[in-house]
Structure formats: C-alpha cells, structure tokens
CSV table of C-alpha atoms and ligand atoms in Angstrom, one decimal:
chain,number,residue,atom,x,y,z
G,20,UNK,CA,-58.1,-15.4,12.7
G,21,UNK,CA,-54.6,-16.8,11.8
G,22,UNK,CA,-53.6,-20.4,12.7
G,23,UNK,CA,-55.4,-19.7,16.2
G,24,UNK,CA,-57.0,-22.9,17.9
G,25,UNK,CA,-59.3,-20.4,20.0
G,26,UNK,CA,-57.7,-21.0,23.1
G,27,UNK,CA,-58.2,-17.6,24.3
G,28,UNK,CA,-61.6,-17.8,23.0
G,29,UNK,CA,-64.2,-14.6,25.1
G,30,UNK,CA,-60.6,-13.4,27.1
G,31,UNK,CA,-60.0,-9.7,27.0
G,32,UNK,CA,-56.5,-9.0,27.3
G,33,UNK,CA,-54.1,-6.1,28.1
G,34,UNK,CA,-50.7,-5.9,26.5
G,35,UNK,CA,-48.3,-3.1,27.9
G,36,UNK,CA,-45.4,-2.2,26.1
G,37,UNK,CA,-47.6,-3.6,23.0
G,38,UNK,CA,-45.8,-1.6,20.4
G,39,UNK,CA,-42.9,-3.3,19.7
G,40,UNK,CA,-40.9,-6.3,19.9
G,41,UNK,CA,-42.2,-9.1,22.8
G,42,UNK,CA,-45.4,-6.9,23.5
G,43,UNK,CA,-46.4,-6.8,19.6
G,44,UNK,CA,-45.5,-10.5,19.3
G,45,UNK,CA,-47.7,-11.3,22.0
G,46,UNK,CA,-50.5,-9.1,21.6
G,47,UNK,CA,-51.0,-10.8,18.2
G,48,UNK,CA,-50.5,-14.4,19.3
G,49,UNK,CA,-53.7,-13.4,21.4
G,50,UNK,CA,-55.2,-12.2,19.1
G,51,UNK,CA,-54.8,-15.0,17.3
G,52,UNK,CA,-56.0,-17.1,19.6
G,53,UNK,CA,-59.7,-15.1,19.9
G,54,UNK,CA,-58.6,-12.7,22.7
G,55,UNK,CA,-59.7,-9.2,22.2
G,56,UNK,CA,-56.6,-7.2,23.0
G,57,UNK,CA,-56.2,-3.9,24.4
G,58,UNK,CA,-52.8,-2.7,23.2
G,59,UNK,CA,-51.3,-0.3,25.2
G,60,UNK,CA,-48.1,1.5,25.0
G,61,UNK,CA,-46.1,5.0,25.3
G,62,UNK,CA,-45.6,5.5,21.4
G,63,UNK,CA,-49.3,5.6,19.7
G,64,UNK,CA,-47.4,4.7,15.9
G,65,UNK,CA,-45.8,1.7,16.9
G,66,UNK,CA,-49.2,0.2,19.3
G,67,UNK,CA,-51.7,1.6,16.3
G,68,UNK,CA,-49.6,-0.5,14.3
G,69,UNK,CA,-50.0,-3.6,16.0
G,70,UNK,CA,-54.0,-3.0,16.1
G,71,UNK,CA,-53.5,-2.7,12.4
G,72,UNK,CA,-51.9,-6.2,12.1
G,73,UNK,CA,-54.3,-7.6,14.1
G,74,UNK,CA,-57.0,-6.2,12.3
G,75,UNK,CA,-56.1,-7.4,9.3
G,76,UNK,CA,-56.0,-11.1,10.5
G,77,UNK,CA,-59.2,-10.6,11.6
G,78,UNK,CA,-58.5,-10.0,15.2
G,79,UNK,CA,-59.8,-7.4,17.5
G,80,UNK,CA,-58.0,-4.9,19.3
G,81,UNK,CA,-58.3,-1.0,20.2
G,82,UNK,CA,-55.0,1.0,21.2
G,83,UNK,CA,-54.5,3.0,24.1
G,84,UNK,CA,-51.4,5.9,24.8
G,85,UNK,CA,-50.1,4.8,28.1
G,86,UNK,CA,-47.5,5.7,30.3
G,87,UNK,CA,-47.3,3.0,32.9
G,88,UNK,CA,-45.5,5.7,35.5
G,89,UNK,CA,-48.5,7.0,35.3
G,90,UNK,CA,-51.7,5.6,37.4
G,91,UNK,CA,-54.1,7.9,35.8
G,92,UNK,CA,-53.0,6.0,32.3
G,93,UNK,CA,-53.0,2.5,33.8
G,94,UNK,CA,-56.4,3.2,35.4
G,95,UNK,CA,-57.6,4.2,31.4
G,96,UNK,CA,-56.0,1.1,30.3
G,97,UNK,CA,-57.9,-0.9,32.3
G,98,UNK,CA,-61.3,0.8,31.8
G,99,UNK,CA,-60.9,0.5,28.4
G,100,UNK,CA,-60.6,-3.2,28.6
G,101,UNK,CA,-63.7,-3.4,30.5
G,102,UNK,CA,-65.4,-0.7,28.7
G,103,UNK,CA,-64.7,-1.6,25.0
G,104,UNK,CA,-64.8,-5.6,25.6
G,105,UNK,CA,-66.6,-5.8,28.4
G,106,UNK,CA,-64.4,-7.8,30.6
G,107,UNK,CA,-60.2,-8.3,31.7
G,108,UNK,CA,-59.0,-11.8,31.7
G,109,UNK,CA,-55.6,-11.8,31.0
G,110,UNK,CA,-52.3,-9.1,31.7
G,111,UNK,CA,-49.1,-8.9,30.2
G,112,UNK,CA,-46.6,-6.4,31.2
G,113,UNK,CA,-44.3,-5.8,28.6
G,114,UNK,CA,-43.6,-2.6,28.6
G,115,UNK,CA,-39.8,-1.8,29.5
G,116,UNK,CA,-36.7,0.1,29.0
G,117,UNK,CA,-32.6,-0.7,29.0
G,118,UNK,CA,-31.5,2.4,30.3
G,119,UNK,CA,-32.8,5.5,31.4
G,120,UNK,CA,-33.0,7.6,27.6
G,121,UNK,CA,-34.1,4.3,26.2
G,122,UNK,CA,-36.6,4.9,23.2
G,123,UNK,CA,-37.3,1.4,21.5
G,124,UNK,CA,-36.2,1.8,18.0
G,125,UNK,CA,-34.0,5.2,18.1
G,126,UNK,CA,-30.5,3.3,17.2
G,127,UNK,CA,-28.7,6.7,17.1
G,128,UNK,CA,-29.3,7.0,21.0
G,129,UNK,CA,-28.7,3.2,21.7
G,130,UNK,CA,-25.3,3.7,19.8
G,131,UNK,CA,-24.5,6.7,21.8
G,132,UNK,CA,-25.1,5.2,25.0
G,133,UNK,CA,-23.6,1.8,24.3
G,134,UNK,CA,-20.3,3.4,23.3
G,135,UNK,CA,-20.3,5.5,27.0
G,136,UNK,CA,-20.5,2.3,28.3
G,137,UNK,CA,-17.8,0.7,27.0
G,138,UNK,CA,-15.9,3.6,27.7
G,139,UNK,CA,-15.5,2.9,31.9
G,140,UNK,CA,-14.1,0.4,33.3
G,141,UNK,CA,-16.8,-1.1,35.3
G,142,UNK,CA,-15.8,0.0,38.7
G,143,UNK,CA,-15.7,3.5,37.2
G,144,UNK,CA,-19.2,3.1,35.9
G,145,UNK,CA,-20.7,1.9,39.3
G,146,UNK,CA,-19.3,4.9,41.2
G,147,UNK,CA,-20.8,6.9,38.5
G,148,UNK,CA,-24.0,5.7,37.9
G,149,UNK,CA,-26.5,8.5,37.0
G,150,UNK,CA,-29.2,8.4,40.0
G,151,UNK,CA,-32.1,9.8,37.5
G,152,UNK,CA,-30.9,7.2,35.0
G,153,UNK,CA,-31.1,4.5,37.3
G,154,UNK,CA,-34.5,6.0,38.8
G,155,UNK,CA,-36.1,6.5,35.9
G,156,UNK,CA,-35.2,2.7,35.2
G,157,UNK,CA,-37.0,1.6,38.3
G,158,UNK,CA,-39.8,4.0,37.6
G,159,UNK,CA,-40.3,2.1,34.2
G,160,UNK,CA,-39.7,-1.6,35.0
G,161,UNK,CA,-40.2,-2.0,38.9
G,162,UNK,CA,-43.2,0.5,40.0
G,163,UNK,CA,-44.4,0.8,36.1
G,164,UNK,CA,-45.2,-2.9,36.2
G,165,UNK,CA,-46.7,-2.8,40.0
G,166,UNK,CA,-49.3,0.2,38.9
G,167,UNK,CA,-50.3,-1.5,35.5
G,168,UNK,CA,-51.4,-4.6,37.9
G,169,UNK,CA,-52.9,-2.3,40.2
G,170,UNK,CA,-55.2,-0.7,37.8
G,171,UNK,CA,-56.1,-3.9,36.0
G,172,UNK,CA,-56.5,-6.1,39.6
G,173,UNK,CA,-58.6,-2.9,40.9
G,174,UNK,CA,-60.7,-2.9,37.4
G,175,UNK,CA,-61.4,-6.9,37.7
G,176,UNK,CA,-62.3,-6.9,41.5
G,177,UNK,CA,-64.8,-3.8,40.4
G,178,UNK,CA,-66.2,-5.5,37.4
G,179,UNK,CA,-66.3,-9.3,39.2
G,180,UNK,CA,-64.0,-10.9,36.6
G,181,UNK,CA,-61.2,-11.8,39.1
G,182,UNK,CA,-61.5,-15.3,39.2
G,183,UNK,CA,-59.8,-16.8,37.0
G,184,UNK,CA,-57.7,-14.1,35.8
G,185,UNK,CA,-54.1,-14.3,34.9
G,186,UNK,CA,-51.3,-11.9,34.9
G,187,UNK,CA,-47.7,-12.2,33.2
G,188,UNK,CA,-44.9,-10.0,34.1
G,189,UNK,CA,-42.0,-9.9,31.9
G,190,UNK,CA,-38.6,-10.1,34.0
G,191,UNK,CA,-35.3,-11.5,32.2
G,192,UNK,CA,-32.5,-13.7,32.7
G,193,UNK,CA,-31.1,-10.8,34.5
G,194,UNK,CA,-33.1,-11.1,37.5
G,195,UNK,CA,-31.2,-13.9,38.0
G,196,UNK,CA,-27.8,-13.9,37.1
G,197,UNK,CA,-25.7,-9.9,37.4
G,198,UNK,CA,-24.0,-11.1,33.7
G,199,UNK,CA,-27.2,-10.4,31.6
G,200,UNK,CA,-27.6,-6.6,31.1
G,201,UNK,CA,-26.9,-3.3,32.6
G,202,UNK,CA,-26.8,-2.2,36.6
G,203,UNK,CA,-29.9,-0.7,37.1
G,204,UNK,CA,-31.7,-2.7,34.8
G,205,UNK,CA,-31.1,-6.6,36.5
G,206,UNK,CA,-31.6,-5.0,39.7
G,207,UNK,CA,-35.6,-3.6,38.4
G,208,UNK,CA,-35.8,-7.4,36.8
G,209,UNK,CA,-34.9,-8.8,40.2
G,210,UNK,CA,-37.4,-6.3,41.3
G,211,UNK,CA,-40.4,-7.6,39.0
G,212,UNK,CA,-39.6,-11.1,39.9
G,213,UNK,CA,-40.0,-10.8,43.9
G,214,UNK,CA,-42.9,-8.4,43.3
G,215,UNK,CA,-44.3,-11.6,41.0
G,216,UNK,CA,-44.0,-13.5,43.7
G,217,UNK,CA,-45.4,-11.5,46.3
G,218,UNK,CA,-48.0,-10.9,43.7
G,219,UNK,CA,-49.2,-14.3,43.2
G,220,UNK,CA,-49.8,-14.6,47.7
G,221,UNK,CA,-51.3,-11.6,47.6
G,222,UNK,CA,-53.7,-12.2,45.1
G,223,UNK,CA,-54.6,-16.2,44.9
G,224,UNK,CA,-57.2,-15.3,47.3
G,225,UNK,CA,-59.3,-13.7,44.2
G,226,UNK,CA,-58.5,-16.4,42.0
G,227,UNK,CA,-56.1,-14.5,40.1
G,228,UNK,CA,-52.8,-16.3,39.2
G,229,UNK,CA,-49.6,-14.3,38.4
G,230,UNK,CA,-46.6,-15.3,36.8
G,231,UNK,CA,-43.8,-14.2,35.4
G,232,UNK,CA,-41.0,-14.8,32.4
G,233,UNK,CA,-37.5,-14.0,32.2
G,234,UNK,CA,-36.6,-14.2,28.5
G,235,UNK,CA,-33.1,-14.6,27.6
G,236,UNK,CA,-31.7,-12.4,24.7
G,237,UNK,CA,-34.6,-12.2,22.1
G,238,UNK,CA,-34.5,-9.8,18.6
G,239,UNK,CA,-36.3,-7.0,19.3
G,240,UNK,CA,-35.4,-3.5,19.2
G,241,UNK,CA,-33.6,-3.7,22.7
G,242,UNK,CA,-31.4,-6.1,22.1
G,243,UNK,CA,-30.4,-4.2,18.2
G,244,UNK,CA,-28.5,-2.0,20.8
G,245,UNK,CA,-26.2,-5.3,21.1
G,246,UNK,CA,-24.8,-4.3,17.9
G,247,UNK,CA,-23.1,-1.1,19.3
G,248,UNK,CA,-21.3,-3.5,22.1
G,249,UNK,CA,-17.3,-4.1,21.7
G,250,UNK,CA,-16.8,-7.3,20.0
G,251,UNK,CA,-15.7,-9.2,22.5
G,252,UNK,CA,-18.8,-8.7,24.7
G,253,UNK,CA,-21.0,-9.7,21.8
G,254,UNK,CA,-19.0,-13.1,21.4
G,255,UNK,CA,-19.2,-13.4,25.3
G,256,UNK,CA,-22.8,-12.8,25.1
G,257,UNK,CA,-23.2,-15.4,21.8
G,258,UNK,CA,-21.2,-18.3,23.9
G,259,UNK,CA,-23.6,-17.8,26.9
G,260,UNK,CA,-26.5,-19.5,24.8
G,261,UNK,CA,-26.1,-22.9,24.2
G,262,UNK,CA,-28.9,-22.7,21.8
G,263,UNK,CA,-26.5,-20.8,19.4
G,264,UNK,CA,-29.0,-18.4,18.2
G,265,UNK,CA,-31.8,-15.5,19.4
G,266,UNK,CA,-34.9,-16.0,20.2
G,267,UNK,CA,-37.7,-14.9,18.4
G,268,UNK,CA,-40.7,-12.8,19.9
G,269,UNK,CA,-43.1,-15.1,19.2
G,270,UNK,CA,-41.2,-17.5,21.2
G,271,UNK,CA,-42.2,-15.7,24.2
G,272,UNK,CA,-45.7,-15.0,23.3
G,273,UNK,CA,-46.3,-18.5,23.4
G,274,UNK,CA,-44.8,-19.0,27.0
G,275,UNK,CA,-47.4,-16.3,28.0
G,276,UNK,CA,-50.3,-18.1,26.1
G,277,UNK,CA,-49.3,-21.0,27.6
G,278,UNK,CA,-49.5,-19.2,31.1
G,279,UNK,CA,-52.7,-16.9,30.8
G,280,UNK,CA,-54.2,-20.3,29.4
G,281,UNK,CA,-56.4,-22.9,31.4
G,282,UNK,CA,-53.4,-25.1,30.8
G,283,UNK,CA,-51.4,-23.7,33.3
G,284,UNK,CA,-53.9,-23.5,36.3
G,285,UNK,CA,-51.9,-25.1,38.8
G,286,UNK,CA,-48.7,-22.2,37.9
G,287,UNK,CA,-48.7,-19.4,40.0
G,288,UNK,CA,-45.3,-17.5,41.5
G,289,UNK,CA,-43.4,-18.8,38.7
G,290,UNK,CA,-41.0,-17.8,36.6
G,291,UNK,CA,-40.2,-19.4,33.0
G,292,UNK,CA,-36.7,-18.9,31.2
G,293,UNK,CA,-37.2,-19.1,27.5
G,294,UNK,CA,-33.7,-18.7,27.1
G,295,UNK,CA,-32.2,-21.0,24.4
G,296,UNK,CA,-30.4,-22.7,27.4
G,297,UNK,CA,-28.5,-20.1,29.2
G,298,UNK,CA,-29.5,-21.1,32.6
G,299,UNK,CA,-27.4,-24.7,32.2
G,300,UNK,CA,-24.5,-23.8,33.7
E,424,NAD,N1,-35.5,-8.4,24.1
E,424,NAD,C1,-34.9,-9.1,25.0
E,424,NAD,O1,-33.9,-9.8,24.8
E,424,NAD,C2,-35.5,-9.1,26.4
E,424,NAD,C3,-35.0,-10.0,27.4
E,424,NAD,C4,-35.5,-10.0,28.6
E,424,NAD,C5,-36.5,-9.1,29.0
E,424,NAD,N2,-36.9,-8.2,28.1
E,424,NAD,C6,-38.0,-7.3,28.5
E,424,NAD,O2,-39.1,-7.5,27.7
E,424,NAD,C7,-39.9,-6.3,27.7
E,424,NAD,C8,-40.1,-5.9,26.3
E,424,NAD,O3,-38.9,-5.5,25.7
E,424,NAD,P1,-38.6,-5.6,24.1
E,424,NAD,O4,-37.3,-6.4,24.0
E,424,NAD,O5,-39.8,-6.1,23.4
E,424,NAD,O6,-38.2,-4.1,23.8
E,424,NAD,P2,-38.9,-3.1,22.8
E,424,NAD,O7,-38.2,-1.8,23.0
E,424,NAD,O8,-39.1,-3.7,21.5
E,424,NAD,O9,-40.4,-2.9,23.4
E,424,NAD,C9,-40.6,-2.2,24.6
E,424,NAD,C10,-41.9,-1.4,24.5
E,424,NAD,O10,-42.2,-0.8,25.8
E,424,NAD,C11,-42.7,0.5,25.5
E,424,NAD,N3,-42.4,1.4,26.7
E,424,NAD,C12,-41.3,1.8,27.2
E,424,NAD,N4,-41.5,2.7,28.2
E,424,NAD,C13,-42.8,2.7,28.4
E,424,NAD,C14,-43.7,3.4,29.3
E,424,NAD,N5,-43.2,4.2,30.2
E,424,NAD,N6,-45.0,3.2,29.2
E,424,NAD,C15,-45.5,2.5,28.2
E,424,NAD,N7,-44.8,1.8,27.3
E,424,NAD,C16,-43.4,1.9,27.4
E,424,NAD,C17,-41.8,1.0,24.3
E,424,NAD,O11,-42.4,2.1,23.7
E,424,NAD,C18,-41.8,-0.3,23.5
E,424,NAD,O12,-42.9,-0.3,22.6
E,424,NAD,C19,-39.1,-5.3,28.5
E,424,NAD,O13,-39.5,-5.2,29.8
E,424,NAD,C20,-37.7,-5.9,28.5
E,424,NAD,O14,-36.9,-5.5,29.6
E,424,NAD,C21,-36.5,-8.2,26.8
C-alpha cells in the first residue's frame, strides 16, 4: 500500500481519536506501513472515513464507535484488535478535546466559545472556570487516555502479545509550558505526560515501551478554532514558532511510527516535541 517500506509489517494497531486530524493522519501512515489498524473514535462518519482511505490504498483497517470515558468501549476496542487481527502491537492515543463542548469540526461552537474567552480578562476566567467543563476535560484527555491503555495492556497480557509492544500518548507543548492552550486543558496534557511516565516503570516489566508526543500547533480541526482568537493572540501564537509555519498531521504520524517502530527500542518515558522549534527559548 502507498509509499510504505513495511515497517510495521504483521503489527496490529489501535488509533483512538482516529477520525480526524493527528489520529486519521496516523492511522493511515500505519496503514501504510503494513499495520492492520483498528480505528477507533466517538464520531462513526469521520473513523469510517478513515477506514475508507485506508481501504482504498490497499490498507486494512475495521472501525470501532468508542468513547474512551467509557471502559466498556475501550475494553471492545481492544477485543476487536485481537479478535479481527488477531494480535495488539502498537497504541496511539489520540483521541482529545479543547474544551469541555469540544466537537472536532463544529466551527459554530468553536467560534462561540473562543469569543467567551476572549471576553474575560484572565483572572476573571480562572475564578470562573466551569467545574463540569474542566471535568469533563480531564475525563477526555487524562482518565480517557489511562482506560484506553488499560483495556489494550489488559487485552495484550491476556492474549501474550506484551512483549514488545509499544504505546504512544499524545500530550502537547502545553504540558510543558502554561502559554500553549487553555486552563484545563495544559493541566490534562501535564497529566498525560506524568501518567506516560509512570506508565513506561510500570509496565517495562512486560516488555511494553510507552512514550509520549507533545505536538506543537498542528492543522487539524482543533487548532481551526485559532481562527476565532483576537488578532493579537494569533500573531503571539505565530511568533512562538520559529519554524514560521503549522505543522502538518502527517508530521506527527511519523514521530509515532518512528516510536511504535523497532527503531526506537531503547525510548521509553519519553516525550518528543514536533513543534517547528517552539521549545528554543
Ligand atoms: N492539533 C494540535 O495542534 C495539537 C497539539 C497538541 C496536542 N494535540 C492533541 O492531539 C490529539 C488529537 O487532536 P487533533 O488536533 O487531531 O484534533 P481533532 O479534533 O482533529 O481530533 C480529535 C479526535 O478525537 C475524537 N474524540 C474526542 N473525544 C472523544 C472521546 N470521548 N472518545 C473517542 N474519541 C474522541 C474526536 O471525535 C476527533 O475525531 C488531542 O489529544 C489533542 O489534544 C493537538
């Protein structure tokens, strides 16, 4: 299939938030490189549509509705891995949300929510931060991402395909650094990163590495809600990337190839910021 070079070559693969934007992007790029990929995400138009695309490069891949809240849906995603393709070799977990009422690809809400934003000051908007918003966020990100691994660690221990395995959390640049996205949201990608961490201890005993990537700002439907952002912040937000540009999905498929790959055996607990240089000053 595609320009693929096989390196995934007999891998099975899960892809949450495989619907859209960095999910899609890397669920192909697997494909591409011979994995079967389960595609998984909460919106069954957008994840059938990646299976399409990677059908018609030749690629396998079977979509699955999943909530990632939910454990009963993570478990199903994981059985389906094992069921359909017989094995689970690789996890990336993509699936994510900006703010609370986040739907990826619903501009009209983005542009509602951006413009409440801008409205208070920020002192004003930490005093009134909206609990279930921010919950809701953590729900999503934080304890999304640890149940996904859960049901896919608990369906490779059960089906003796540990060793070897890989897993790839997707943080940002915001678990770093408080100037690269909204309140609730930096603190779930500080969140993901620890629990990567934490993750990669826990688990190196089963031969399972786990890593993680903290994308800059890349063009996907999350970052279209930029658009809706005063001017100023925008040109603050452009001058923070030496690079001068976006980056494009595919640009951070291919840091997760390169980590569910052989080639990074010796990476585990590790984060990687394809980030067009914002991490330089
Ligand atoms: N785009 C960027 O600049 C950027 C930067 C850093 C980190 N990230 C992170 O990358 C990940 C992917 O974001 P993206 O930019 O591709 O956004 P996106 O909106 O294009 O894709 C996110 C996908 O996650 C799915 N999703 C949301 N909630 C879900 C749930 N509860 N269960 C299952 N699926 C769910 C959405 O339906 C969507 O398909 C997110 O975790 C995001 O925080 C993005």
């Amino acid at each position: 299939m595609g320009d693929g070079t096989g390196r995934l070559a007999g891998k099975v693969a899960v892809v949450t938030g495989g619907g859209n934007g960095l999910g899609r992007a890397t669920a192909v790029r697997f494909a591409e490189e011979g994995a079967a990929v389960v595609v998984a995400d909460l919106l069954d138009g957008p994840a059938e549509e990646t299976v399409r695309m990677i059908e018609a490069a030749g690629g396998r891949a079977t979509a699955v509705s999943v909530d990632v809240t939910s454990r009963v849906d993570n478990d199903l995603m994981a059985r389906t891995a094992i069921d359909t393709y017989d094995g689970l070799h690789a996890v990336v977990t993509a699936a994510g949300v900006a703010s609370g009422d986040y739907v990826s690809g619903d501009l009209e809400l983005a542009e509602k929510a951006m413009k409440a934003r801008a409205a208070s000051s920020p002192a004003r908007a930490v005093v009134d931060i909206d609990i279930d918003d921010w919950q809701t966020v953590l729900d999503v990100n934080l304890t999304g991402t640890l149940k996904s691994i859960q049901a896919c660690v608990a369906a490779m221990l059960d089906h003796g395909c540990a060793d070897g395995a890989s897993i790839v959390t997707i943080a940002s640049i915001g678990a770093k650094h408080p100037d690269a996205g909204a309140f609730a949201y930096g603190c779930s990608k500080a969140g993901v990163w620890y629990l990567t961490k934490k993750l990669a201890r826990e688990l190196v005993g089963e031969g399972i590495r786990v890593n993680s990537i903290g994308p800059g700002f890349i063009e996907t439907n999350m970052t279209a809600l930029m658009q809706f952002m005063p001017e100023e912040t925008q040109e603050h937000i452009r001058r923070q990337i030496p690079m001068g540009r976006m980056g494009k999905p595919v640009e951070i498929a291919n840091a997760a190839l390169f980590l569910v790959s052989d080639e990074a055996s010796y990476f585990t607990g590790e984060i990687l910021h394809p980030d067009g240089g914002f991490f330089t000053e």
